[in-house]
Amino acid sequence: MNNQSIKFLSVSIRNFRGVPRELVIPLDAPLTVIHAANGTGKSTICYALEWLLTGKVEDLITTDFACQWGEGVTSVSATCLIGEVPHKLTREGGSLWISKDGTKKKKIKDDDFLNLLTPASISGRTPHAVRKAKRGWLRNSRWLYSNSLSLLIDNSKAEERQQIFADILGLGHLTSTLRELRDYRKELPNTKGLQDSVSRLSTEILELETKLAESSPWKERAAGHLSKIFEAFPQPPATGSQGEDFKLAQLQVRLFEQRVQHDLGIFRFLSGQWAQYHAGQSQLSVLRQTLAGLLEASQALSNEHSKLSADLSAAQVKAADGERSVTWAKERLDVLSQWEATTSDPSIGEYFSSGGVSQDNLQQRFVELSWFADKQEAWLQSVNYLIQNSVTVVDLARQKQDLLSNVVQPPADIVNIARLADEAKGVRVKAESDFNAFSSVLDKLRAMGREIAHSHNVGHCPLCNYDWQSSDKLRLQIAGEQLLMPELSDAARRLSEARQNEQENLAKLALANNQKASYEAYSARLRTVDGELAAIANKTKYLENMAVADFSNFDVGNLPYLQGRIKAAISLRQIFEKLAEVEGVFQIVPAEGVGQRISRARVNLIGYRDYYQAQANQANPEKQRLTHLVQGIMENIQAKSREIDGVNSNIAATSQTVGRFDTHWKEVVGEEPVVADSYNSALAKVEAERAQVDTFKTMVAECEAVVSIDSDSGRLTKLKLKKEELSKKLEAGKNYIAEADRTIDSYALHVKKLTTSSLAPLLSPAAELFSRMHANEVYKGLSVSEGDEALKWTVFAEGHEFALDAEEKFSQGQRQDLALSLYLARARNTGGSFFLDEPIAHLDDLNRVAMLDIFRLVATSMPNMNLILTTASDALARHMAQKFSSITDRHLLSTIQLEGNPRTGVTVSVTKNVPA
């Protein structure tokens, strides 16, 4: 079922434009006034309901309606009556949900929902066009925004004003379609240009036909000229077509002319360079002789440089070999010379006490010597670290020994002690409770005084402050008097015993806790010391290398001894490595004793060093002498090269001038010698060709006028074809325009008839409303008449028999009255909820009061519709409340007051015309 009315009862808005959190607005009154300052959210409520129904807000470009300071998802929900049946609508994001009469909500498509609320006559060619038309109809039939009202009072916006009145009547989609048809008609191409083109072509065709008739006698002469040209230039051959042959002949003559002009330019160049050419020829001969002498001298210097360079290279090799060999021998002698210092170290002296010890024997006895090099270096770093931190290691070892010697034991049975303390506390609490049950306040004071007297050594009574001189007297006096009854005395005794027992157990618990704390501190300190010693052991590998379990027997005095041993082991390893290398180089058979091996190796190294030192001493002076000679010859070679480069530059410059002359000469004269007779003969030939060029150009000029006859014939044919094509287009364009005009006239007539039929049931109620709201009572009724393109509003006034043109006679406020009258009349016929944004902003005070009466009339006499008004005027809200103040038996008016802003939140307060 289509075109059902919708009446809103309440709306809930969350995180939508100016509403950051949830805002609930009741809309169930016949008249609801939403009163708030600008920027507080009045229009937001209208926009939210428009978005709920249509999925869009026409006045807003954006599709993201979330509030900048909002929380949660953007959603709008409303309870409403659709066709008098309760419904609940909810839109969240792009989805719309509907619940009918309390049933489970279900998702509904926007197109289906729009079909429910709009007439079936609202349609379009595509689904998108249908959706747009239905949204526009629904929006324009239930919302009258302030921007539409402002257009209604603007005389320069006649077309927009007509559209707004059409929207109020529910015919906005029809007028927009009519406007689109007229825009389409304006966009159709104008046929005037085609008509001008056809006329211009007709004139050109007539001129060409006249010209062709006059030019036919000159064809035979043009053919003769072309035949002579093709005899002179047989390639390419003639085609037989006069037009094509003319183009070929014209091209050949142009090329011939260009060649002759080119040759004449070359002769001018040869004439200008004649003397310079012959001078250059003589200069080239002299320069080539000079270059040959320089090249010969340079070659001799190069040969001498090569010989001396070879000698210098040999001397450099001998000197380098000598220096390198001397350095090699010195490095190994330096290492082997450490033998005496190393073996004399006290830390390893025992290994050499027996005389000639072998390397194998030494490695078996000297443990550190058998280690790999990386382990030796690591152990040396560890020993150095231990020496630097010996005080710390000794102190940590001593602390651990002290801790192990003075063990702190944990408390025994601390759980049982804590349990006994809790039990004693419970007994004391029970004793206090028993005592309190038997005693009065005075008894409690006496018992307290008795307890204080027995626990303090003073003579003052704690109750009466009498001084008994001594505590014993006070206690005797208290004991001598029967102050308490037997039951109370027994309870006081049990309380005293319970308190004493509790104190004893608390003292035991405190002692156990202290013992526990001491044990925990002892354990923590022991773990700390063990951790630090473990870190040192891990860093130095001391325990592993020394094969001990801990640092308890750590001896600082032993560290220098360990340091000496590892340094000696490293030194001996280096000595043995170099010794093996030397014995391999000199092929020495190793002896049994290490000392003998080192002595023999030294002797060989010293001889080797001395031999190569002598070789270096002999080669270095020769190297220096040859270096100076080679450098001198190289400087001479470079000087000769610079001279050769200068001569080559002169030869190149002169050769370029002479070569350019020779090239041009060969181009126009050929292989003839460069003499004056050859020059004059060739020049005379070119001058004769230039005269021939002039003759050919004259022939081509005479042919051009005649040959254009053929091109004009072809052009005439093309012009006739083009005229025929444009004539067809002109005829089609006229048909399109005529069809568009007929369609527009037909659709405009349809719109007028539909508008007239739509206005018929509205004129009477609209006229009644207009006469009520028009305070000066000049105009008494409304009517409508047909104009040239649209309906014209007319009014009946006092003293006039005929209707007057409303557009000419109405003031701005009267136009607004007219718009509101039509809107309210149509709303009464349609039913449901309707929204008016600032409806009386442009009315004077008298008409504003009349308009308030209209709103009161609507609320009291039109039960099938609800009006929702927005305003920022405090006076309007106050006057509206006064209008309904006398009605207390029916809920007709709700005034919604909005306060706040989008950042801090918007709050709502509701005032009704009936008591709460």
mmCIF file of N, CA, C and O in Angstrom, residues 398-466:
data_model
loop_
_atom_site.group_PDB
_atom_site.id
_atom_site.type_symbol
_atom_site.label_atom_id
_atom_site.label_comp_id
_atom_site.label_asym_id
_atom_site.label_seq_id
_atom_site.Cartn_x
_atom_site.Cartn_y
_atom_site.Cartn_z
ATOM 1 N N ARG A 398 86.057 -13.585 52.256
ATOM 2 C CA ARG A 398 85.989 -13.452 53.714
ATOM 3 C C ARG A 398 84.539 -13.336 54.181
ATOM 4 O O ARG A 398 84.145 -13.950 55.182
ATOM 5 N N GLN A 399 83.722 -12.526 53.452
ATOM 6 C CA GLN A 399 82.310 -12.385 53.833
ATOM 7 C C GLN A 399 81.603 -13.745 53.791
ATOM 8 O O GLN A 399 80.812 -14.064 54.685
ATOM 9 N N LYS A 400 81.874 -14.520 52.752
ATOM 10 C CA LYS A 400 81.214 -15.821 52.665
ATOM 11 C C LYS A 400 81.653 -16.730 53.814
ATOM 12 O O LYS A 400 80.837 -17.457 54.403
ATOM 13 N N GLN A 401 82.952 -16.678 54.148
ATOM 14 C CA GLN A 401 83.446 -17.509 55.247
ATOM 15 C C GLN A 401 82.768 -17.106 56.551
ATOM 16 O O GLN A 401 82.381 -17.959 57.360
ATOM 17 N N ASP A 402 82.635 -15.767 56.760
ATOM 18 C CA ASP A 402 81.968 -15.280 57.975
ATOM 19 C C ASP A 402 80.516 -15.727 58.011
ATOM 20 O O ASP A 402 79.993 -16.121 59.065
ATOM 21 N N LEU A 403 79.844 -15.644 56.871
ATOM 22 C CA LEU A 403 78.438 -16.032 56.825
ATOM 23 C C LEU A 403 78.266 -17.524 57.105
ATOM 24 O O LEU A 403 77.339 -17.937 57.820
ATOM 25 N N LEU A 404 79.183 -18.331 56.566
ATOM 26 C CA LEU A 404 79.078 -19.776 56.805
ATOM 27 C C LEU A 404 79.455 -20.137 58.227
ATOM 28 O O LEU A 404 78.994 -21.148 58.772
ATOM 29 N N SER A 405 80.294 -19.310 58.837
ATOM 30 C CA SER A 405 80.693 -19.574 60.234
ATOM 31 C C SER A 405 79.618 -19.137 61.224
ATOM 32 O O SER A 405 79.572 -19.617 62.365
ATOM 33 N N ASN A 406 78.793 -18.165 60.840
ATOM 34 C CA ASN A 406 77.752 -17.639 61.730
ATOM 35 C C ASN A 406 76.390 -17.822 61.065
ATOM 36 O O ASN A 406 75.750 -16.868 60.619
ATOM 37 N N VAL A 407 75.949 -19.046 60.984
ATOM 38 C CA VAL A 407 74.688 -19.369 60.312
ATOM 39 C C VAL A 407 73.511 -18.886 61.154
ATOM 40 O O VAL A 407 73.478 -19.093 62.367
ATOM 41 N N VAL A 408 72.561 -18.213 60.503
ATOM 42 C CA VAL A 408 71.324 -17.765 61.155
ATOM 43 C C VAL A 408 70.230 -18.754 60.801
ATOM 44 O O VAL A 408 69.937 -18.956 59.616
ATOM 45 N N GLN A 409 69.634 -19.354 61.849
ATOM 46 C CA GLN A 409 68.603 -20.364 61.626
ATOM 47 C C GLN A 409 67.229 -19.716 61.531
ATOM 48 O O GLN A 409 66.965 -18.703 62.183
ATOM 49 N N PRO A 410 66.340 -20.292 60.750
ATOM 50 C CA PRO A 410 64.971 -19.757 60.676
ATOM 51 C C PRO A 410 64.213 -20.067 61.962
ATOM 52 O O PRO A 410 64.565 -20.995 62.684
ATOM 53 N N PRO A 411 63.173 -19.295 62.275
ATOM 54 C CA PRO A 411 62.401 -19.551 63.504
ATOM 55 C C PRO A 411 61.662 -20.890 63.415
ATOM 56 O O PRO A 411 61.204 -21.280 62.338
ATOM 57 N N ALA A 412 61.586 -21.558 64.534
ATOM 58 C CA ALA A 412 60.903 -22.864 64.587
ATOM 59 C C ALA A 412 59.432 -22.676 64.922
ATOM 60 O O ALA A 412 59.090 -21.935 65.842
ATOM 61 N N ASP A 413 58.577 -23.316 64.165
ATOM 62 C CA ASP A 413 57.136 -23.362 64.434
ATOM 63 C C ASP A 413 56.515 -21.972 64.528
ATOM 64 O O ASP A 413 55.757 -21.680 65.456
ATOM 65 N N ILE A 414 56.876 -21.072 63.570
ATOM 66 C CA ILE A 414 56.299 -19.719 63.604
ATOM 67 C C ILE A 414 54.804 -19.750 63.322
ATOM 68 O O ILE A 414 54.051 -18.910 63.811
ATOM 69 N N VAL A 415 54.357 -20.740 62.563
ATOM 70 C CA VAL A 415 52.919 -20.846 62.262
ATOM 71 C C VAL A 415 52.139 -21.112 63.541
ATOM 72 O O VAL A 415 51.082 -20.519 63.803
ATOM 73 N N ASN A 416 52.653 -22.027 64.395
ATOM 74 C CA ASN A 416 51.966 -22.349 65.651
ATOM 75 C C ASN A 416 51.965 -21.155 66.588
ATOM 76 O O ASN A 416 50.983 -20.906 67.294
ATOM 77 N N ILE A 417 53.092 -20.385 66.601
ATOM 78 C CA ILE A 417 53.163 -19.186 67.451
ATOM 79 C C ILE A 417 52.121 -18.171 67.018
ATOM 80 O O ILE A 417 51.433 -17.572 67.864
ATOM 81 N N ALA A 418 51.983 -17.970 65.699
ATOM 82 C CA ALA A 418 50.981 -17.022 65.202
ATOM 83 C C ALA A 418 49.572 -17.496 65.539
ATOM 84 O O ALA A 418 48.698 -16.693 65.882
ATOM 85 N N ARG A 419 49.357 -18.837 65.473
ATOM 86 C CA ARG A 419 48.033 -19.368 65.808
ATOM 87 C C ARG A 419 47.713 -19.129 67.275
ATOM 88 O O ARG A 419 46.590 -18.720 67.633
ATOM 89 N N LEU A 420 48.696 -19.355 68.192
ATOM 90 C CA LEU A 420 48.463 -19.131 69.617
ATOM 91 C C LEU A 420 48.179 -17.665 69.902
ATOM 92 O O LEU A 420 47.338 -17.345 70.762
ATOM 93 N N ALA A 421 48.871 -16.757 69.168
ATOM 94 C CA ALA A 421 48.622 -15.324 69.372
ATOM 95 C C ALA A 421 47.193 -14.976 68.955
ATOM 96 O O ALA A 421 46.516 -14.205 69.652
ATOM 97 N N ASP A 422 46.729 -15.555 67.833
ATOM 98 C CA ASP A 422 45.344 -15.298 67.396
ATOM 99 C C ASP A 422 44.345 -15.857 68.405
ATOM 100 O O ASP A 422 43.318 -15.228 68.708
ATOM 101 N N GLU A 423 44.650 -17.063 68.950
ATOM 102 C CA GLU A 423 43.741 -17.643 69.949
ATOM 103 C C GLU A 423 43.710 -16.794 71.210
ATOM 104 O O GLU A 423 42.635 -16.581 71.808
ATOM 105 N N ALA A 424 44.868 -16.287 71.650
ATOM 106 C CA ALA A 424 44.914 -15.431 72.847
ATOM 107 C C ALA A 424 44.120 -14.152 72.620
ATOM 108 O O ALA A 424 43.443 -13.669 73.529
ATOM 109 N N LYS A 425 44.203 -13.621 71.400
ATOM 110 C CA LYS A 425 43.433 -12.429 71.087
ATOM 111 C C LYS A 425 41.942 -12.720 71.166
ATOM 112 O O LYS A 425 41.155 -11.925 71.696
ATOM 113 N N GLY A 426 41.531 -13.910 70.651
ATOM 114 C CA GLY A 426 40.119 -14.267 70.722
ATOM 115 C C GLY A 426 39.636 -14.433 72.153
ATOM 116 O O GLY A 426 38.524 -14.034 72.505
ATOM 117 N N VAL A 427 40.506 -15.029 73.003
ATOM 118 C CA VAL A 427 40.135 -15.182 74.415
ATOM 119 C C VAL A 427 39.989 -13.823 75.076
ATOM 120 O O VAL A 427 39.058 -13.592 75.857
ATOM 121 N N ARG A 428 40.914 -12.922 74.765
ATOM 122 C CA ARG A 428 40.852 -11.576 75.354
ATOM 123 C C ARG A 428 39.591 -10.847 74.901
ATOM 124 O O ARG A 428 38.905 -10.203 75.712
ATOM 125 N N VAL A 429 39.220 -10.989 73.637
ATOM 126 C CA VAL A 429 38.011 -10.326 73.155
ATOM 127 C C VAL A 429 36.774 -10.876 73.857
ATOM 128 O O VAL A 429 35.874 -10.139 74.254
ATOM 129 N N LYS A 430 36.759 -12.223 74.052
ATOM 130 C CA LYS A 430 35.610 -12.820 74.739
ATOM 131 C C LYS A 430 35.548 -12.375 76.189
ATOM 132 O O LYS A 430 34.474 -12.099 76.731
ATOM 133 N N ALA A 431 36.743 -12.288 76.840
ATOM 134 C CA ALA A 431 36.768 -11.844 78.244
ATOM 135 C C ALA A 431 36.276 -10.412 78.353
ATOM 136 O O ALA A 431 35.548 -10.065 79.294
ATOM 137 N N GLU A 432 36.664 -9.564 77.413
ATOM 138 C CA GLU A 432 36.182 -8.176 77.435
ATOM 139 C C GLU A 432 34.678 -8.134 77.247
ATOM 140 O O GLU A 432 33.965 -7.357 77.892
ATOM 141 N N SER A 433 34.170 -9.014 76.372
ATOM 142 C CA SER A 433 32.730 -9.043 76.150
ATOM 143 C C SER A 433 31.991 -9.474 77.409
ATOM 144 O O SER A 433 30.968 -8.896 77.770
ATOM 145 N N ASP A 434 32.549 -10.524 78.128
ATOM 146 C CA ASP A 434 31.910 -10.980 79.372
ATOM 147 C C ASP A 434 31.957 -9.893 80.425
ATOM 148 O O ASP A 434 30.987 -9.670 81.157
ATOM 149 N N PHE A 435 33.096 -9.255 80.513
ATOM 150 C CA PHE A 435 33.219 -8.190 81.521
ATOM 151 C C PHE A 435 32.250 -7.057 81.240
ATOM 152 O O PHE A 435 31.592 -6.535 82.142
ATOM 153 N N ASN A 436 32.120 -6.673 79.946
ATOM 154 C CA ASN A 436 31.207 -5.582 79.581
ATOM 155 C C ASN A 436 29.755 -5.959 79.854
ATOM 156 O O ASN A 436 28.923 -5.113 80.166
ATOM 157 N N ALA A 437 29.470 -7.273 79.746
ATOM 158 C CA ALA A 437 28.085 -7.703 80.004
ATOM 159 C C ALA A 437 27.705 -7.555 81.470
ATOM 160 O O ALA A 437 26.548 -7.295 81.800
ATOM 161 N N PHE A 438 28.681 -7.725 82.421
ATOM 162 C CA PHE A 438 28.379 -7.642 83.854
ATOM 163 C C PHE A 438 28.539 -6.253 84.424
ATOM 164 O O PHE A 438 28.030 -5.960 85.504
ATOM 165 N N SER A 439 29.257 -5.378 83.787
ATOM 166 C CA SER A 439 29.641 -4.106 84.414
ATOM 167 C C SER A 439 28.873 -2.948 83.824
ATOM 168 O O SER A 439 28.437 -2.986 82.684
ATOM 169 N N SER A 440 28.719 -1.931 84.687
ATOM 170 C CA SER A 440 28.187 -0.653 84.248
ATOM 171 C C SER A 440 29.359 0.239 83.898
ATOM 172 O O SER A 440 30.527 -0.156 83.995
ATOM 173 N N VAL A 441 29.043 1.438 83.555
ATOM 174 C CA VAL A 441 30.126 2.378 83.226
ATOM 175 C C VAL A 441 30.991 2.635 84.431
ATOM 176 O O VAL A 441 32.233 2.665 84.345
ATOM 177 N N LEU A 442 30.386 2.774 85.612
ATOM 178 C CA LEU A 442 31.170 3.037 86.832
ATOM 179 C C LEU A 442 32.038 1.846 87.172
ATOM 180 O O LEU A 442 33.222 1.986 87.549
ATOM 181 N N ASP A 443 31.489 0.639 87.022
ATOM 182 C CA ASP A 443 32.276 -0.566 87.284
ATOM 183 C C ASP A 443 33.464 -0.659 86.344
ATOM 184 O O ASP A 443 34.566 -1.067 86.735
ATOM 185 N N LYS A 444 33.232 -0.283 85.101
ATOM 186 C CA LYS A 444 34.332 -0.329 84.132
ATOM 187 C C LYS A 444 35.423 0.638 84.523
ATOM 188 O O LYS A 444 36.617 0.347 84.423
ATOM 189 N N LEU A 445 35.006 1.805 85.024
ATOM 190 C CA LEU A 445 36.007 2.781 85.446
ATOM 191 C C LEU A 445 36.788 2.278 86.634
ATOM 192 O O LEU A 445 38.021 2.420 86.723
ATOM 193 N N ARG A 446 36.091 1.633 87.578
ATOM 194 C CA ARG A 446 36.790 1.107 88.751
ATOM 195 C C ARG A 446 37.735 -0.017 88.365
ATOM 196 O O ARG A 446 38.870 -0.086 88.843
ATOM 197 N N ALA A 447 37.257 -0.899 87.493
ATOM 198 C CA ALA A 447 38.133 -1.993 87.056
ATOM 199 C C ALA A 447 39.338 -1.445 86.302
ATOM 200 O O ALA A 447 40.463 -1.929 86.458
ATOM 201 N N MET A 448 39.081 -0.419 85.528
ATOM 202 C CA MET A 448 40.190 0.191 84.788
ATOM 203 C C MET A 448 41.182 0.810 85.754
ATOM 204 O O MET A 448 42.404 0.665 85.604
ATOM 205 N N GLY A 449 40.653 1.501 86.791
ATOM 206 C CA GLY A 449 41.554 2.108 87.785
ATOM 207 C C GLY A 449 42.334 1.051 88.533
ATOM 208 O O GLY A 449 43.524 1.217 88.816
ATOM 209 N N ARG A 450 41.663 -0.043 88.843
ATOM 210 C CA ARG A 450 42.360 -1.127 89.538
ATOM 211 C C ARG A 450 43.476 -1.701 88.681
ATOM 212 O O ARG A 450 44.580 -1.961 89.168
ATOM 213 N N GLU A 451 43.191 -1.826 87.427
ATOM 214 C CA GLU A 451 44.200 -2.383 86.526
ATOM 215 C C GLU A 451 45.368 -1.417 86.389
ATOM 216 O O GLU A 451 46.531 -1.820 86.409
ATOM 217 N N ILE A 452 45.067 -0.117 86.276
ATOM 218 C CA ILE A 452 46.129 0.883 86.130
ATOM 219 C C ILE A 452 46.965 0.941 87.398
ATOM 220 O O ILE A 452 48.197 1.048 87.365
ATOM 221 N N ALA A 453 46.305 0.847 88.576
ATOM 222 C CA ALA A 453 47.038 0.911 89.849
ATOM 223 C C ALA A 453 48.004 -0.259 89.981
ATOM 224 O O ALA A 453 49.099 -0.111 90.545
ATOM 225 N N HIS A 454 47.640 -1.425 89.477
ATOM 226 C CA HIS A 454 48.519 -2.602 89.568
ATOM 227 C C HIS A 454 49.606 -2.609 88.510
ATOM 228 O O HIS A 454 50.561 -3.381 88.602
ATOM 229 N N SER A 455 49.427 -1.764 87.483
ATOM 230 C CA SER A 455 50.432 -1.761 86.405
ATOM 231 C C SER A 455 51.341 -0.543 86.455
ATOM 232 O O SER A 455 52.257 -0.438 85.636
ATOM 233 N N HIS A 456 51.123 0.427 87.384
ATOM 234 C CA HIS A 456 51.956 1.616 87.486
ATOM 235 C C HIS A 456 52.410 1.805 88.942
ATOM 236 O O HIS A 456 51.672 1.482 89.880
ATOM 237 N N ASN A 457 53.593 2.327 89.112
ATOM 238 C CA ASN A 457 54.159 2.576 90.450
ATOM 239 C C ASN A 457 53.972 4.028 90.827
ATOM 240 O O ASN A 457 54.926 4.792 91.003
ATOM 241 N N VAL A 458 52.714 4.483 90.952
ATOM 242 C CA VAL A 458 52.391 5.862 91.376
ATOM 243 C C VAL A 458 51.369 5.807 92.502
ATOM 244 O O VAL A 458 50.643 4.811 92.641
ATOM 245 N N GLY A 459 51.304 6.890 93.286
ATOM 246 C CA GLY A 459 50.393 6.916 94.427
ATOM 247 C C GLY A 459 49.097 7.619 94.152
ATOM 248 O O GLY A 459 48.203 7.613 95.008
ATOM 249 N N HIS A 460 48.935 8.266 93.016
ATOM 250 C CA HIS A 460 47.700 8.973 92.685
ATOM 251 C C HIS A 460 46.651 7.990 92.216
ATOM 252 O O HIS A 460 46.903 7.150 91.367
ATOM 253 N N CYS A 461 45.453 8.165 92.764
ATOM 254 C CA CYS A 461 44.334 7.327 92.335
ATOM 255 C C CYS A 461 43.900 7.774 90.946
ATOM 256 O O CYS A 461 43.649 8.963 90.736
ATOM 257 N N PRO A 462 43.755 6.868 89.991
ATOM 258 C CA PRO A 462 43.376 7.260 88.622
ATOM 259 C C PRO A 462 41.941 7.709 88.515
ATOM 260 O O PRO A 462 41.574 8.311 87.522
ATOM 261 N N LEU A 463 41.106 7.450 89.564
ATOM 262 C CA LEU A 463 39.689 7.820 89.487
ATOM 263 C C LEU A 463 39.401 9.119 90.251
ATOM 264 O O LEU A 463 38.766 10.013 89.708
ATOM 265 N N CYS A 464 39.879 9.185 91.479
ATOM 266 C CA CYS A 464 39.582 10.375 92.289
ATOM 267 C C CYS A 464 40.762 11.329 92.410
ATOM 268 O O CYS A 464 40.646 12.415 92.986
ATOM 269 N N ASN A 465 41.913 10.911 91.898
ATOM 270 C CA ASN A 465 43.130 11.735 91.878
ATOM 271 C C ASN A 465 43.657 12.024 93.287
ATOM 272 O O ASN A 465 44.433 12.965 93.497
ATOM 273 N N TYR A 466 43.238 11.213 94.299
ATOM 274 C CA TYR A 466 43.774 11.401 95.665
ATOM 275 C C TYR A 466 45.168 10.813 95.737
ATOM 276 O O TYR A 466 45.426 9.742 95.171
#
